[in-house]
PDB file of C-alpha atoms in Angstrom:
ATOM      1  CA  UNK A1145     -89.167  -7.519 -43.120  1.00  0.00           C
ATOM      2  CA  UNK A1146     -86.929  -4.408 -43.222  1.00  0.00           C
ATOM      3  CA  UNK A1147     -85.310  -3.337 -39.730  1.00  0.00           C
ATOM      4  CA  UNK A1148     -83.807   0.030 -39.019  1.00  0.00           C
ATOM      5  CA  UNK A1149     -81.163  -0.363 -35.842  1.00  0.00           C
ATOM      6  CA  UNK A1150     -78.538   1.035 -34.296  1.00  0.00           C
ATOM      7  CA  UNK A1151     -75.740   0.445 -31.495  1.00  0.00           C
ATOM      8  CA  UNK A1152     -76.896  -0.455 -27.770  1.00  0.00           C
ATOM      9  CA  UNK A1153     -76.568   2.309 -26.010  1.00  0.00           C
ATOM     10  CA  UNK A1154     -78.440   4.280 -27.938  1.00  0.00           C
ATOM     11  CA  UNK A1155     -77.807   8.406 -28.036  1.00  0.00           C
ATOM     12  CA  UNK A1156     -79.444  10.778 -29.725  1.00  0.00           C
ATOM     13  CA  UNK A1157     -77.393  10.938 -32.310  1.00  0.00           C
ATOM     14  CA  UNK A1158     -78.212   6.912 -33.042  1.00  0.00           C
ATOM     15  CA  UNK A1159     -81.815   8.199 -32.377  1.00  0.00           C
ATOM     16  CA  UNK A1160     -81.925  10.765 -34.818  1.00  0.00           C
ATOM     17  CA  UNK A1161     -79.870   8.347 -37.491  1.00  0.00           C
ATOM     18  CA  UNK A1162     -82.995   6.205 -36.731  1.00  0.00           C
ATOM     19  CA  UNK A1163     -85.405   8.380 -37.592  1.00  0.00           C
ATOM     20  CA  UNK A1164     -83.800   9.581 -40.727  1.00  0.00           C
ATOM     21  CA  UNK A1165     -83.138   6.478 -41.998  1.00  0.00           C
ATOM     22  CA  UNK A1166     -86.606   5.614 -42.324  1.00  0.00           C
ATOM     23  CA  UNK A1167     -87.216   8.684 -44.237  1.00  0.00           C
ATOM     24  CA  UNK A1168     -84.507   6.916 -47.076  1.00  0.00           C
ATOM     25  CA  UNK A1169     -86.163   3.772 -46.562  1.00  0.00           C
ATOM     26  CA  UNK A1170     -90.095   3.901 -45.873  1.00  0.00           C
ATOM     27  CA  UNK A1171     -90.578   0.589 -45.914  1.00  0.00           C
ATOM     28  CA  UNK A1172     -88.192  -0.236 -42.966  1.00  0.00           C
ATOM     29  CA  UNK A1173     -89.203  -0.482 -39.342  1.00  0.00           C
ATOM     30  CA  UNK A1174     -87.159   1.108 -36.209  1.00  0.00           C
ATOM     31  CA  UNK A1175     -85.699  -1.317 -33.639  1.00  0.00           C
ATOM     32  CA  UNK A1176     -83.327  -0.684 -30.647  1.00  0.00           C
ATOM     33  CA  UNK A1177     -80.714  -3.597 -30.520  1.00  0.00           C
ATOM     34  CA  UNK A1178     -80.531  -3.147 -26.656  1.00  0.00           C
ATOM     35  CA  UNK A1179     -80.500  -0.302 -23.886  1.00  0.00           C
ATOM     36  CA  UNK A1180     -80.644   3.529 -24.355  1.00  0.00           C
ATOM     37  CA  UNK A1181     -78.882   6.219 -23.102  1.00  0.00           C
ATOM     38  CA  UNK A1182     -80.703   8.322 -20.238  1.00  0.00           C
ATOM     39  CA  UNK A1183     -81.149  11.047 -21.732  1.00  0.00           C
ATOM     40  CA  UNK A1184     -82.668   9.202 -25.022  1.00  0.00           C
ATOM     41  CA  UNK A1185     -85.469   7.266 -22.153  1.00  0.00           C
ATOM     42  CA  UNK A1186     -85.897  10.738 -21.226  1.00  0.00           C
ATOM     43  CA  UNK A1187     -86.996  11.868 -24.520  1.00  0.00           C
ATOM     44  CA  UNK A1188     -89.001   9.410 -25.867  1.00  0.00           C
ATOM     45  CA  UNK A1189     -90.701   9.265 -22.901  1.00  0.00           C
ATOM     46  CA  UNK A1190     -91.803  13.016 -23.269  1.00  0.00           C
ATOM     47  CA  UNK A1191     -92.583  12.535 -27.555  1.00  0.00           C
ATOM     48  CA  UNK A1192     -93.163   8.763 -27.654  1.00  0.00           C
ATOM     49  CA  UNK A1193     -96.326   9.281 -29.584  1.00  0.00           C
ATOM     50  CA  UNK A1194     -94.015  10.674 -32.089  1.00  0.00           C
ATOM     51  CA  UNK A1195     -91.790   7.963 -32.951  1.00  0.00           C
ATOM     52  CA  UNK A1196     -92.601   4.345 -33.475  1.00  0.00           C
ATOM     53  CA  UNK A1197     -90.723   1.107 -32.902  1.00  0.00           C
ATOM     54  CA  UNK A1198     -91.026  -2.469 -33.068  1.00  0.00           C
ATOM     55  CA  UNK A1199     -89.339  -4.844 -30.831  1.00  0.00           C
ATOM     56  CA  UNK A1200     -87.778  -7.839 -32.454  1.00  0.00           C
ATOM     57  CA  UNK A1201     -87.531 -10.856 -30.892  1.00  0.00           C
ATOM     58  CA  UNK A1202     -84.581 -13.821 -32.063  1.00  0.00           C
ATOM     59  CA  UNK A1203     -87.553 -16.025 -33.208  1.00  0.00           C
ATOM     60  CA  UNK A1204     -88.184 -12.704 -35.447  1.00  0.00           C
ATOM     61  CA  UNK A1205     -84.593 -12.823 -37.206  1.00  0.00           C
ATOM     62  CA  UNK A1206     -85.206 -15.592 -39.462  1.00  0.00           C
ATOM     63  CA  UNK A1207     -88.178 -13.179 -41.344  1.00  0.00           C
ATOM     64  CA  UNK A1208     -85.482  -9.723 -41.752  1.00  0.00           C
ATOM     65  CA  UNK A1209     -84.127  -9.628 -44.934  1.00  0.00           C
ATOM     66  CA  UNK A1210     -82.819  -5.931 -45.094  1.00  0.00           C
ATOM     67  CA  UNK A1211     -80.833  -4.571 -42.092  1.00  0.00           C
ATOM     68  CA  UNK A1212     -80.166  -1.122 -41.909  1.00  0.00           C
ATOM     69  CA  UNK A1213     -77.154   0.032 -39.590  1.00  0.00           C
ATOM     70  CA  UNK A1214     -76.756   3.735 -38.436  1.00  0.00           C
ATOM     71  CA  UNK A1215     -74.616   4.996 -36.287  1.00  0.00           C
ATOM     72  CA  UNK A1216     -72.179   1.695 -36.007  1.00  0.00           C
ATOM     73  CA  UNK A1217     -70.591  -0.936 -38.494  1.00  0.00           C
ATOM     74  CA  UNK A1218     -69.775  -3.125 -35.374  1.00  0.00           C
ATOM     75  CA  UNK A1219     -71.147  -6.085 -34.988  1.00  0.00           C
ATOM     76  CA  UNK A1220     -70.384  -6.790 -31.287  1.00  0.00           C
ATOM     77  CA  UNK A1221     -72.494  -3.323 -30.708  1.00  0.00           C
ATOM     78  CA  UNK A1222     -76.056  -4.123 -32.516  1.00  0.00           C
ATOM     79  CA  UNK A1223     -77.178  -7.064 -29.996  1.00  0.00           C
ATOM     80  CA  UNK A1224     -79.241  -9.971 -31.353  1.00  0.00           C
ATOM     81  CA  UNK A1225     -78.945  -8.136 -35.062  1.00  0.00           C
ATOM     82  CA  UNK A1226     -75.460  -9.293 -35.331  1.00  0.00           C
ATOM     83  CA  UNK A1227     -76.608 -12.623 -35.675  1.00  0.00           C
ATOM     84  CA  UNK A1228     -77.769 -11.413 -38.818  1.00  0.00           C
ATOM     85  CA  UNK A1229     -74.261 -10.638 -40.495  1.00  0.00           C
ATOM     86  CA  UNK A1230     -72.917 -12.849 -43.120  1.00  0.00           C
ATOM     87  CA  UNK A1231     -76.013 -14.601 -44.063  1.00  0.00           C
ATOM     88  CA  UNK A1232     -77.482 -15.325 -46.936  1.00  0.00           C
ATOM     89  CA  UNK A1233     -80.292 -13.398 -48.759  1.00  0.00           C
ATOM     90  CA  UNK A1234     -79.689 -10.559 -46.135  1.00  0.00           C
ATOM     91  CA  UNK A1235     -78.680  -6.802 -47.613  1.00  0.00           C
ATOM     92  CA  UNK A1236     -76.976  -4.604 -45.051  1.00  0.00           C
ATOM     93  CA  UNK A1237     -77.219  -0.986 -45.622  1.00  0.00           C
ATOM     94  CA  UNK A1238     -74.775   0.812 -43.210  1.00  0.00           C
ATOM     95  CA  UNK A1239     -74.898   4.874 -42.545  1.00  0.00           C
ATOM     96  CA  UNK A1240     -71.732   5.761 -40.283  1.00  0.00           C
ATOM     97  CA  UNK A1241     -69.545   8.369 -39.080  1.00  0.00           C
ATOM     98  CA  UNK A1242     -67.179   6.603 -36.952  1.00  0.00           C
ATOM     99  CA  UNK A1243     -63.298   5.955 -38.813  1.00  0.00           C
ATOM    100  CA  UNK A1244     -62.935   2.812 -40.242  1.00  0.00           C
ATOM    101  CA  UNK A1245     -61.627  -0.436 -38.432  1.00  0.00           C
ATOM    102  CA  UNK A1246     -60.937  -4.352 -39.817  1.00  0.00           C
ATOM    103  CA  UNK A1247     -63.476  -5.013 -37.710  1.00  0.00           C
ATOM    104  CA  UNK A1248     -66.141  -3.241 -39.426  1.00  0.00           C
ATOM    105  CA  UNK A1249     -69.352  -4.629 -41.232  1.00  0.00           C
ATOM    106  CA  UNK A1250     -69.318  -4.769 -44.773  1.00  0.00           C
ATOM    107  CA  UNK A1251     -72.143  -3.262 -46.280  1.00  0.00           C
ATOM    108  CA  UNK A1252     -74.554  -4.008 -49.469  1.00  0.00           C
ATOM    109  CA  UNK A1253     -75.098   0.008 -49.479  1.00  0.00           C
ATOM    110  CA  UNK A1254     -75.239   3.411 -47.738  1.00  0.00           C
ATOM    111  CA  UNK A1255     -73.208   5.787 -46.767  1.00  0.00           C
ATOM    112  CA  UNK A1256     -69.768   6.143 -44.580  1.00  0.00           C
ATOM    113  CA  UNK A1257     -67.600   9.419 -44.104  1.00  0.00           C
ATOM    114  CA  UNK A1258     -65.999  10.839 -41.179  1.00  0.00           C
ATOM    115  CA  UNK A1259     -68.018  13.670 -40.179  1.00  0.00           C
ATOM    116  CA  UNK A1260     -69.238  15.347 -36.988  1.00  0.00           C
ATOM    117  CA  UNK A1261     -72.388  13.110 -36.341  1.00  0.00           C
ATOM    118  CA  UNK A1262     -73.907  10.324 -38.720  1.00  0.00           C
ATOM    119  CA  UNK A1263     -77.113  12.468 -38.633  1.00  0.00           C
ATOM    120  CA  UNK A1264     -75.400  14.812 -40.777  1.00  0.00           C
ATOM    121  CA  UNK A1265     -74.874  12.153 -43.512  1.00  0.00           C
ATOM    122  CA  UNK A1266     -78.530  11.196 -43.702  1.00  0.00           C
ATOM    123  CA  UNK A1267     -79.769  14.584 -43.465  1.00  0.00           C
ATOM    124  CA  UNK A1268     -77.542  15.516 -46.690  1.00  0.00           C
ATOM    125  CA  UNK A1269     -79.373  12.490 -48.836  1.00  0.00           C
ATOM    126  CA  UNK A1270     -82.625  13.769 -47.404  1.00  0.00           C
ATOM    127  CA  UNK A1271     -82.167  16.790 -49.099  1.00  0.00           C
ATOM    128  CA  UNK A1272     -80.725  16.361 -52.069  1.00  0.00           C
ATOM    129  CA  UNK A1273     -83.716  13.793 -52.894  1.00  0.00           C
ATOM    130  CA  UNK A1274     -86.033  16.588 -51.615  1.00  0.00           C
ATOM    131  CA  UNK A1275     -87.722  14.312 -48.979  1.00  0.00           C
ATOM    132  CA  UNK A1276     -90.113  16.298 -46.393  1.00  0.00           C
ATOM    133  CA  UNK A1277     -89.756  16.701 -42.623  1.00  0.00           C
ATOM    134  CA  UNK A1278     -91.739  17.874 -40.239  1.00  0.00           C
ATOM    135  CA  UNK A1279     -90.613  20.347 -37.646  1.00  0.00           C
ATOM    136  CA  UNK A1280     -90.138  17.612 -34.890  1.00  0.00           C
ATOM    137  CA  UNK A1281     -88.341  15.458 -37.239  1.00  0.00           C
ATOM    138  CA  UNK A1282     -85.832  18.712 -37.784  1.00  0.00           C
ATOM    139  CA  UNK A1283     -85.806  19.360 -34.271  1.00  0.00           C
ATOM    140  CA  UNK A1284     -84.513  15.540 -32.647  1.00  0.00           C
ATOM    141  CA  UNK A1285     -82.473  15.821 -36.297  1.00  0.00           C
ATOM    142  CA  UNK A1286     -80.388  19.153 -34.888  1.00  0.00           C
ATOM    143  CA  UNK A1287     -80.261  17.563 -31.238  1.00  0.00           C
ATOM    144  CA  UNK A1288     -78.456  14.343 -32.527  1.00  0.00           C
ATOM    145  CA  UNK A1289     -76.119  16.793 -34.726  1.00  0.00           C
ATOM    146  CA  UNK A1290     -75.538  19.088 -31.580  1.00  0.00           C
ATOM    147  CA  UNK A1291     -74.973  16.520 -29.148  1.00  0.00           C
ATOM    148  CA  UNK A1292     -72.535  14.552 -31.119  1.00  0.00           C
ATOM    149  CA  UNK A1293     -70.477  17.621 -32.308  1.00  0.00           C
ATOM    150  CA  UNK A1294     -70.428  19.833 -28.670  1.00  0.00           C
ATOM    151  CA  UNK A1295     -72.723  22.288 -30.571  1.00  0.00           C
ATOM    152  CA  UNK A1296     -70.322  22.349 -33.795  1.00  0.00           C
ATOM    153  CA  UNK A1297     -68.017  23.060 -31.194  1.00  0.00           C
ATOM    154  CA  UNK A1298     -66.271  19.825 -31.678  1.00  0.00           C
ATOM    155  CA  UNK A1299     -62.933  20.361 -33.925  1.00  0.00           C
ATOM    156  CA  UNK A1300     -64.681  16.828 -35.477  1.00  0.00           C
ATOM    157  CA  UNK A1301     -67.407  19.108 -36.880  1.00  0.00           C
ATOM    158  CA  UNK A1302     -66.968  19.247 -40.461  1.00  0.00           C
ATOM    159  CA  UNK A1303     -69.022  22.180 -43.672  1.00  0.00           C
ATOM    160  CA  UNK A1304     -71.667  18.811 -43.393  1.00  0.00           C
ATOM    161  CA  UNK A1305     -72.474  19.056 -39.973  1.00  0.00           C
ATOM    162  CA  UNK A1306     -73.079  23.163 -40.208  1.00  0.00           C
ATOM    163  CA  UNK A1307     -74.661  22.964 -44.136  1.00  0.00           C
ATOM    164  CA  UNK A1308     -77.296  20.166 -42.373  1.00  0.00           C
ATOM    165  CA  UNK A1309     -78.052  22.373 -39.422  1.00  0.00           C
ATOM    166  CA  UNK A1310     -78.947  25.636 -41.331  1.00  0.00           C
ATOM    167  CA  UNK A1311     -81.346  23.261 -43.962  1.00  0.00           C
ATOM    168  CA  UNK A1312     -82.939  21.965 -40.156  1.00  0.00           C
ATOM    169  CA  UNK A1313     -83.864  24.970 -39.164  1.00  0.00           C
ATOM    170  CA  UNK A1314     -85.227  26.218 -42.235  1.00  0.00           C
ATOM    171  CA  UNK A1315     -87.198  22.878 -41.806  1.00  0.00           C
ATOM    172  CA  UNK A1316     -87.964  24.464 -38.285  1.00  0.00           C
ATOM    173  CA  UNK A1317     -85.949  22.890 -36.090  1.00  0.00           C
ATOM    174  CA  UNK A1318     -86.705  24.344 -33.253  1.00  0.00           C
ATOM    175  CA  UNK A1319     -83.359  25.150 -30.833  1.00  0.00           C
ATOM    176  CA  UNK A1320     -85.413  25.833 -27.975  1.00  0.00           C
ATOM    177  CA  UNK A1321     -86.440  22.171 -27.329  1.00  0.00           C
ATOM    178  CA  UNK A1322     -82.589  21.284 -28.379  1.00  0.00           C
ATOM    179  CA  UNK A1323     -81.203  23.216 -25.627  1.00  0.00           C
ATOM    180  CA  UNK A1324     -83.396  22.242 -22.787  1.00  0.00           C
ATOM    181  CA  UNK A1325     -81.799  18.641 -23.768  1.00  0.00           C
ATOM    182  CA  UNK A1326     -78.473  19.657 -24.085  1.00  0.00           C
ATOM    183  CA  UNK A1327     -78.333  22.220 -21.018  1.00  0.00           C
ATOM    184  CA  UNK A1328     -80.643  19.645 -18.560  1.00  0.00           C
ATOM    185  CA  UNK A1329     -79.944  19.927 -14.591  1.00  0.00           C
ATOM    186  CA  UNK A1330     -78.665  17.225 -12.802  1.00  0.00           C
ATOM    187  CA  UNK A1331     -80.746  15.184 -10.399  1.00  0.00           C
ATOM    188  CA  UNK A1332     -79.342  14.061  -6.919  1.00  0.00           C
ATOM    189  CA  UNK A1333     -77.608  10.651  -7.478  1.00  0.00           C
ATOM    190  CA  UNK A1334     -75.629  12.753 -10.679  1.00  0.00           C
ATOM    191  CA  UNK A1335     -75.077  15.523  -8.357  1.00  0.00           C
ATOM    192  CA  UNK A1336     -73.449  13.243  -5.934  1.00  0.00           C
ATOM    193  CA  UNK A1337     -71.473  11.611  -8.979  1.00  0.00           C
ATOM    194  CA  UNK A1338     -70.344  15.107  -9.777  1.00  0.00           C
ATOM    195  CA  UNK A1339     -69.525  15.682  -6.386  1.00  0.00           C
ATOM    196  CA  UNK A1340     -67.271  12.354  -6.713  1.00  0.00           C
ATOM    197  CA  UNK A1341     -65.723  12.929  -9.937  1.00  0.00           C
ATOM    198  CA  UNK A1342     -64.390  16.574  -8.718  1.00  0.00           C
ATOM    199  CA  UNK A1343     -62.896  14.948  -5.127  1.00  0.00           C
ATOM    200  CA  UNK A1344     -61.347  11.460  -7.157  1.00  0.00           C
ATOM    201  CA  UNK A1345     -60.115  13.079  -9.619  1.00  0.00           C
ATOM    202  CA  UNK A1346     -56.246  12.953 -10.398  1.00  0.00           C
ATOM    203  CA  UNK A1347     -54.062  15.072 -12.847  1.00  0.00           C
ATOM    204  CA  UNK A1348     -51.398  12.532 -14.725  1.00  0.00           C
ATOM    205  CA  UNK A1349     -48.887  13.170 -17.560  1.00  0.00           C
ATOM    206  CA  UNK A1350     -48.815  10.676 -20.366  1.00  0.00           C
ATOM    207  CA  UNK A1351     -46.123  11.662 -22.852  1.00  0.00           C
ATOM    208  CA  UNK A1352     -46.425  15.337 -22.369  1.00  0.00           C
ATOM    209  CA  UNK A1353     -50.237  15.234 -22.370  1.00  0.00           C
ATOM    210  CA  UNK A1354     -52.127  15.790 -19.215  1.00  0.00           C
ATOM    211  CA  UNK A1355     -54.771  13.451 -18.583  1.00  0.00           C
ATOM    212  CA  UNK A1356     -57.331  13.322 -16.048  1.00  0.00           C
ATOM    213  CA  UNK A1357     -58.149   9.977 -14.693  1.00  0.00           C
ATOM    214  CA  UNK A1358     -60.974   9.463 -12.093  1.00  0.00           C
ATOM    215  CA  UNK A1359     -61.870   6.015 -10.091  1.00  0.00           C
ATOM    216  CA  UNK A1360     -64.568   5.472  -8.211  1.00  0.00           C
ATOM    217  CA  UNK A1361     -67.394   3.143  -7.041  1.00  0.00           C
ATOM    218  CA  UNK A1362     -71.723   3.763  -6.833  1.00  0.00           C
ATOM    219  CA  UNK A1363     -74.070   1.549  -4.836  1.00  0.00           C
ATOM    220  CA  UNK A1364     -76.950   2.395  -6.966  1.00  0.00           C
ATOM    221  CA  UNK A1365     -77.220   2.644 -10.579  1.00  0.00           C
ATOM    222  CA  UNK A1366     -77.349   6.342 -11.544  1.00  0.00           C
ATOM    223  CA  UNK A1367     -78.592   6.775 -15.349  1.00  0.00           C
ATOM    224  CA  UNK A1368     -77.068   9.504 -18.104  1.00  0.00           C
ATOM    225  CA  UNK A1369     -73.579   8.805 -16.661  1.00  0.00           C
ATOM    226  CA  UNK A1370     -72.060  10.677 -19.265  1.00  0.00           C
ATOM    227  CA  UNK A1371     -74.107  14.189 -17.927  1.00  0.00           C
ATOM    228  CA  UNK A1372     -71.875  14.736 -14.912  1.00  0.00           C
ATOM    229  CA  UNK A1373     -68.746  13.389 -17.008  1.00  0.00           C
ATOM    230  CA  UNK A1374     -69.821  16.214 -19.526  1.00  0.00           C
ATOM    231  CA  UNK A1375     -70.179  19.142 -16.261  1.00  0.00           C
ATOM    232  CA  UNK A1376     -67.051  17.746 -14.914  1.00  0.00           C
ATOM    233  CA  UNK A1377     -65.581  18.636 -18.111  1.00  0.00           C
ATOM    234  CA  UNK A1378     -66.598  21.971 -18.143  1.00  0.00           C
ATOM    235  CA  UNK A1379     -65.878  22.700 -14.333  1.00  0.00           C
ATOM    236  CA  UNK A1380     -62.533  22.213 -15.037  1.00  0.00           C
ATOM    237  CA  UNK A1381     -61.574  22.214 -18.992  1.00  0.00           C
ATOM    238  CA  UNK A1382     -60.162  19.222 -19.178  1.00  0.00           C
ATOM    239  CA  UNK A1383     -58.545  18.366 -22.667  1.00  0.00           C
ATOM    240  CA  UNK A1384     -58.639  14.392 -22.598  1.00  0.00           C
ATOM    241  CA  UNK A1385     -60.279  12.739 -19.390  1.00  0.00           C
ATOM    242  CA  UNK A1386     -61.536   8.771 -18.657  1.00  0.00           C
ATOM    243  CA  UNK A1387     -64.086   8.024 -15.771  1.00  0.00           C
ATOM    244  CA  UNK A1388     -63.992   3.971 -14.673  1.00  0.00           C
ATOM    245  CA  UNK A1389     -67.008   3.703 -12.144  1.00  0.00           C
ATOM    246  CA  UNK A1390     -67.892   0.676 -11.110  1.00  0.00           C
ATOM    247  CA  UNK A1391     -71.429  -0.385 -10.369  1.00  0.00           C
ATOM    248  CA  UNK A1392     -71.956  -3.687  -8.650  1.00  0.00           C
ATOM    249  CA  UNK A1393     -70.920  -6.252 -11.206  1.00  0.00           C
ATOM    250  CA  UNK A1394     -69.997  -4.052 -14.124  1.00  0.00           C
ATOM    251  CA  UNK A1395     -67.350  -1.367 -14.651  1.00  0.00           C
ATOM    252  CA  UNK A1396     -68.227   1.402 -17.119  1.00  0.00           C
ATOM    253  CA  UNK A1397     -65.589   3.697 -18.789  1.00  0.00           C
ATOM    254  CA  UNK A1398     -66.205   6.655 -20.030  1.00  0.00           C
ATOM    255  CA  UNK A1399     -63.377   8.906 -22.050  1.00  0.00           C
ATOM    256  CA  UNK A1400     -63.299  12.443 -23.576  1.00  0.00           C
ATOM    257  CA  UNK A1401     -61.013  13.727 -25.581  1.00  0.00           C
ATOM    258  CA  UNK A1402     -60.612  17.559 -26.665  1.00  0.00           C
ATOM    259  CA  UNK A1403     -57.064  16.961 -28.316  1.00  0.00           C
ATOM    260  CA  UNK A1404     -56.913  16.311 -31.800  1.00  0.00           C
ATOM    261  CA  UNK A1405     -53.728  14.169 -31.419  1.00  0.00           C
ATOM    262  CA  UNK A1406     -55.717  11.706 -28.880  1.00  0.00           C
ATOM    263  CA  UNK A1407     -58.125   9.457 -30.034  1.00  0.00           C
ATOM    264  CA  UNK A1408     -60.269   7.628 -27.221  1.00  0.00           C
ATOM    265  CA  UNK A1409     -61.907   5.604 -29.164  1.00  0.00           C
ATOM    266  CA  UNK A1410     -58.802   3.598 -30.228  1.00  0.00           C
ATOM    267  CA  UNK A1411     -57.455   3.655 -26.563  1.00  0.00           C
ATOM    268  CA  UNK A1412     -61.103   1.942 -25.322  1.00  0.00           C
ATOM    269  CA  UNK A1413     -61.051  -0.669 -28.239  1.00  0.00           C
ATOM    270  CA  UNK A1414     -59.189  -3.227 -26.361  1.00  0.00           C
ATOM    271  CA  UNK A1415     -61.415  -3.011 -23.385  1.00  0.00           C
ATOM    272  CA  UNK A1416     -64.606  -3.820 -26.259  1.00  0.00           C
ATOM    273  CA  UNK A1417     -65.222   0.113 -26.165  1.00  0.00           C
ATOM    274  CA  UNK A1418     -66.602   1.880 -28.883  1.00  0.00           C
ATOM    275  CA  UNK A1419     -67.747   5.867 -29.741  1.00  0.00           C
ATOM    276  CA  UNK A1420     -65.027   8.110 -32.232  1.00  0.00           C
ATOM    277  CA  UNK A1421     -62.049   9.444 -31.918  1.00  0.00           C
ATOM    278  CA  UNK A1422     -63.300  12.367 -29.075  1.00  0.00           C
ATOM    279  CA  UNK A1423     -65.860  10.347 -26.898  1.00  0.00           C
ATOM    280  CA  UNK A1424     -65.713   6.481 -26.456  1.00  0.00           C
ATOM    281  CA  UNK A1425     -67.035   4.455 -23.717  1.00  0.00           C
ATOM    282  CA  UNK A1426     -66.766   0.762 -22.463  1.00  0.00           C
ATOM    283  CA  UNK A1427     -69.024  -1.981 -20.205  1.00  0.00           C
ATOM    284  CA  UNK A1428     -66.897  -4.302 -18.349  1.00  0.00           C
ATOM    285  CA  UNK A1429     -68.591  -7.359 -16.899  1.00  0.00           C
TER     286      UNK A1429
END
């Protein structure tokens, strides 16, 4: 068996990656190593029919012998698949974006460079071995490029990211569909987080930088966390800001970073976060 995965969590980047992998390797089945993101439920419960996944279960892991990463090199982020690493008879195939750390997986093959989305990577091998796409495979490939980069407005968007986008929509991507995920309203318990975020927040300075740091606490949980996080930004142009909510018996932490010199990814990594250098987030228990 040959298993496509990618971190928990999953965005639409690591949903994209997904789906693009599978173009590079036919043979290989899709599998989510744990939760998705909001917004990714969202989607896939609009164009479901569209995609198809398997669930693996840990009696199941004994019958995978290719494992194909995208999106992560982690182990502690790929759930019951990291059970997998450092076996025998098991070739790891790892497509990535994120910089280099000891920690990372070491791969059999694929493909690793720092670029705006990981996407971008497999769209590149897609077309230089002149594999088809369909129009909705173009489409969720621009959204996971888009969302990962700010719409190339990211200063981590890279001549990949852009070259990828103009072959999607010559492919027919179509932007449309891209922006009603990217520009979606918020509903009332992400409101009221908004709401939150703007009264808790507090202005620090951390070596000459000014940080924004907001603490608070939800009854419920409230899904797409990082949608109000994203408005807040925008409210008030924050360069570099970190969220730590707490939900009943967990503690997320959410950080952006719009300063090149600041990399919130490496601040998180302590706390077991993960994401790149200009959006990171952690799960305390």
């Amino acid at each position: 068996m040959q298993i496509i995965t990618t971190h928990v969590g999953c965005d639409f980047d690591g949903l994209a990656s997904l789906v693009a992998a599978q173009k590079l390797h036919p043979g290989a089945k899709i599998s989510f190593s744990g939760n998705l993101a909001q917004e990714v439920r969202d989607f896939i419960h609009l164009y479901g029919q569209l995609l198809s996944a398997v669930k693996v279960e840990e009696e199941d892991l004994h019958k995978i012998k290719k494992l194909i990463l995208v999106d992560t090199r982690l182990v502690a982020r790929i759930g019951i698949f990291g059970k997998l690493v450092g076996k025998k008879g098991i070739k790891i195939y790892i497509y990535d974006h994120h910089p280099s750390t000891p920690e990372d997986i070491k791969g059999d093959g694929g493909l690793c460079k720092e670029v705006g989305a990981t996407t971008s990577i497999l769209v590149e091998l897609i077309r230089k071995r002149k594999i088809p796409i369909t129009p909705f495979e173009a489409t969720l490939f621009t959204l996971g490029i888009y969302v990962d980069t700010g719409s190339l407005r990211f200063s981590s968007t890279t001549h990949l990211d852009l070259e990828s986008v103009a072959f999607l929509l010559k492919k027919g991507a179509n932007l449309e569909i891209v922006s009603g995920f990217l520009n979606r309203n918020l509903n009332e318990k992400q409101n009221n987080l908004l709401r939150d975020f703007l009264e808790k927040a507090k202005v620090k300075s951390i070596n000459g930088v000014e940080v924004v740091i907001i603490v608070t606490e939800i009854d419920d949980f409230v899904g797409g966390l990082s949608l109000p996080l994203h408005k807040f930004i925008d409210l008030k142009n924050t360069d570099v800001t970190f969220a730590v909510i707490r939900a009943r018996d967990k503690i997320y932490v959410l950080a952006r970073s719009r300063d090149p010199s600041i990399n919130v990814s490496e601040i998180l990594s302590p706390l077991g976060g993960g994401g790149h250098e200009f959006a990171a987030s952690a799960l305390i228990k």
